[in-house]
Amino acid sequence: MSVSRPYAVEVEFPAEAFRHRPWSPAEVASDLRLLWFVDQVRQRRLGYAKAAELAGMPQAAFVQVLGAHHVSAFDLDGDEIDREIRAGLTLGRA
């Protein structure tokens, strides 16, 4: 089994972005990394469980981050939601 190496990405910001709050490069990198995983879930490129794993976070903590950014952890369209509701109602009557 081969071990994959991490990718490094360099991002430049204008100095003005740091004028009012001196962020450390490690803090910015950590925030950007987490937000990138949140965006991957939002765009349905990753499921929340895989994104949490890659972000190095417990799933419950990652779902809280998703919620804070108004991103759903659930990847269901309207028809799938209707089927799930109907199935739940059927089970409730059993």
PDB file of C-alpha atoms in Angstrom:
ATOM      1  CA  MET A   1       0.000   0.000   0.000  1.00  0.00           C
ATOM      2  CA  SER A   2       1.475   3.330  -1.002  1.00  0.00           C
ATOM      3  CA  VAL A   3       1.230   6.395   1.200  1.00  0.00           C
ATOM      4  CA  SER A   4       0.108   9.509  -0.609  1.00  0.00           C
ATOM      5  CA  ARG A   5       2.035  12.698  -0.064  1.00  0.00           C
ATOM      6  CA  PRO A   6       0.179  15.876   0.794  1.00  0.00           C
ATOM      7  CA  TYR A   7      -0.172  18.607  -1.775  1.00  0.00           C
ATOM      8  CA  ALA A   8       1.124  22.047  -0.902  1.00  0.00           C
ATOM      9  CA  VAL A   9      -0.766  25.085  -2.169  1.00  0.00           C
ATOM     10  CA  GLU A  10       0.558  28.611  -1.935  1.00  0.00           C
ATOM     11  CA  VAL A  11      -1.918  31.469  -1.615  1.00  0.00           C
ATOM     12  CA  GLU A  12      -1.098  35.166  -1.648  1.00  0.00           C
ATOM     13  CA  PHE A  13      -3.144  37.754   0.235  1.00  0.00           C
ATOM     14  CA  PRO A  14      -2.866  41.528   0.127  1.00  0.00           C
ATOM     15  CA  ALA A  15      -1.158  42.962   3.201  1.00  0.00           C
ATOM     16  CA  GLU A  16      -4.359  44.924   3.883  1.00  0.00           C
ATOM     17  CA  ALA A  17      -6.066  41.647   4.856  1.00  0.00           C
ATOM     18  CA  PHE A  18      -3.807  41.424   7.918  1.00  0.00           C
ATOM     19  CA  ARG A  19      -3.754  45.066   8.957  1.00  0.00           C
ATOM     20  CA  HIS A  20      -6.432  44.806  11.649  1.00  0.00           C
ATOM     21  CA  ARG A  21      -5.648  41.329  12.934  1.00  0.00           C
ATOM     22  CA  PRO A  22      -2.224  39.708  12.843  1.00  0.00           C
ATOM     23  CA  TRP A  23      -2.948  36.093  11.832  1.00  0.00           C
ATOM     24  CA  SER A  24      -0.232  33.503  11.833  1.00  0.00           C
ATOM     25  CA  PRO A  25       0.401  31.674   8.543  1.00  0.00           C
ATOM     26  CA  ALA A  26      -0.436  28.380  10.277  1.00  0.00           C
ATOM     27  CA  GLU A  27      -3.811  29.747  11.444  1.00  0.00           C
ATOM     28  CA  VAL A  28      -4.675  31.000   7.945  1.00  0.00           C
ATOM     29  CA  ALA A  29      -3.631  27.683   6.405  1.00  0.00           C
ATOM     30  CA  SER A  30      -5.741  25.738   8.900  1.00  0.00           C
ATOM     31  CA  ASP A  31      -8.807  27.920   8.275  1.00  0.00           C
ATOM     32  CA  LEU A  32      -8.426  27.730   4.485  1.00  0.00           C
ATOM     33  CA  ARG A  33      -7.958  23.965   4.590  1.00  0.00           C
ATOM     34  CA  LEU A  34     -11.125  23.466   6.628  1.00  0.00           C
ATOM     35  CA  LEU A  35     -13.142  25.857   4.442  1.00  0.00           C
ATOM     36  CA  TRP A  36     -11.957  24.033   1.328  1.00  0.00           C
ATOM     37  CA  PHE A  37     -13.334  20.752   2.706  1.00  0.00           C
ATOM     38  CA  VAL A  38     -16.607  22.473   3.621  1.00  0.00           C
ATOM     39  CA  ASP A  39     -16.858  23.751   0.053  1.00  0.00           C
ATOM     40  CA  GLN A  40     -16.158  20.287  -1.363  1.00  0.00           C
ATOM     41  CA  VAL A  41     -19.154  18.954   0.599  1.00  0.00           C
ATOM     42  CA  ARG A  42     -21.283  21.918  -0.497  1.00  0.00           C
ATOM     43  CA  GLN A  43     -20.455  21.168  -4.138  1.00  0.00           C
ATOM     44  CA  ARG A  44     -21.117  17.438  -3.572  1.00  0.00           C
ATOM     45  CA  ARG A  45     -17.565  16.513  -4.502  1.00  0.00           C
ATOM     46  CA  LEU A  46     -17.015  14.809  -1.142  1.00  0.00           C
ATOM     47  CA  GLY A  47     -19.331  13.276   1.395  1.00  0.00           C
ATOM     48  CA  TYR A  48     -19.169  14.767   4.864  1.00  0.00           C
ATOM     49  CA  ALA A  49     -17.649  11.607   6.394  1.00  0.00           C
ATOM     50  CA  LYS A  50     -14.736  11.566   3.940  1.00  0.00           C
ATOM     51  CA  ALA A  51     -14.254  15.321   4.254  1.00  0.00           C
ATOM     52  CA  ALA A  52     -14.151  15.000   8.052  1.00  0.00           C
ATOM     53  CA  GLU A  53     -11.586  12.221   7.763  1.00  0.00           C
ATOM     54  CA  LEU A  54      -9.395  14.235   5.398  1.00  0.00           C
ATOM     55  CA  ALA A  55      -9.748  17.312   7.622  1.00  0.00           C
ATOM     56  CA  GLY A  56      -8.625  15.214  10.590  1.00  0.00           C
ATOM     57  CA  MET A  57     -11.796  15.887  12.559  1.00  0.00           C
ATOM     58  CA  PRO A  58     -14.450  13.737  14.193  1.00  0.00           C
ATOM     59  CA  GLN A  59     -17.559  13.558  11.999  1.00  0.00           C
ATOM     60  CA  ALA A  60     -19.752  15.229  14.632  1.00  0.00           C
ATOM     61  CA  ALA A  61     -17.391  18.212  14.865  1.00  0.00           C
ATOM     62  CA  PHE A  62     -17.235  18.508  11.079  1.00  0.00           C
ATOM     63  CA  VAL A  63     -21.032  18.412  10.813  1.00  0.00           C
ATOM     64  CA  GLN A  64     -21.132  21.310  13.297  1.00  0.00           C
ATOM     65  CA  VAL A  65     -18.713  23.247  11.074  1.00  0.00           C
ATOM     66  CA  LEU A  66     -20.923  22.489   8.074  1.00  0.00           C
ATOM     67  CA  GLY A  67     -23.933  23.809   9.972  1.00  0.00           C
ATOM     68  CA  ALA A  68     -22.084  26.986  10.922  1.00  0.00           C
ATOM     69  CA  HIS A  69     -21.519  27.561   7.196  1.00  0.00           C
ATOM     70  CA  HIS A  70     -25.097  26.604   6.239  1.00  0.00           C
ATOM     71  CA  VAL A  71     -23.996  23.493   4.364  1.00  0.00           C
ATOM     72  CA  SER A  72     -26.075  20.340   4.732  1.00  0.00           C
ATOM     73  CA  ALA A  73     -24.341  17.090   5.558  1.00  0.00           C
ATOM     74  CA  PHE A  74     -27.126  15.235   3.778  1.00  0.00           C
ATOM     75  CA  ASP A  75     -26.917  14.713   0.042  1.00  0.00           C
ATOM     76  CA  LEU A  76     -30.551  14.040  -0.813  1.00  0.00           C
ATOM     77  CA  ASP A  77     -32.646  15.585  -3.539  1.00  0.00           C
ATOM     78  CA  GLY A  78     -36.362  16.313  -3.118  1.00  0.00           C
ATOM     79  CA  ASP A  79     -37.511  12.910  -4.398  1.00  0.00           C
ATOM     80  CA  GLU A  80     -35.111  11.085  -2.068  1.00  0.00           C
ATOM     81  CA  ILE A  81     -36.342  13.119   0.891  1.00  0.00           C
ATOM     82  CA  ASP A  82     -39.960  12.260   0.021  1.00  0.00           C
ATOM     83  CA  ARG A  83     -39.091   8.531  -0.178  1.00  0.00           C
ATOM     84  CA  GLU A  84     -37.300   8.683   3.174  1.00  0.00           C
ATOM     85  CA  ILE A  85     -40.257  10.432   4.807  1.00  0.00           C
ATOM     86  CA  ARG A  86     -42.724   7.903   3.373  1.00  0.00           C
ATOM     87  CA  ALA A  87     -40.527   5.011   4.507  1.00  0.00           C
ATOM     88  CA  GLY A  88     -40.316   6.494   7.999  1.00  0.00           C
ATOM     89  CA  LEU A  89     -44.081   6.933   8.173  1.00  0.00           C
ATOM     90  CA  THR A  90     -44.584   3.331   7.041  1.00  0.00           C
ATOM     91  CA  LEU A  91     -42.228   2.082   9.750  1.00  0.00           C
ATOM     92  CA  GLY A  92     -44.054   4.166  12.323  1.00  0.00           C
ATOM     93  CA  ARG A  93     -47.296   2.344  11.540  1.00  0.00           C
ATOM     94  CA  ALA A  94     -45.791  -1.127  11.840  1.00  0.00           C
TER      95      ALA A  94
END
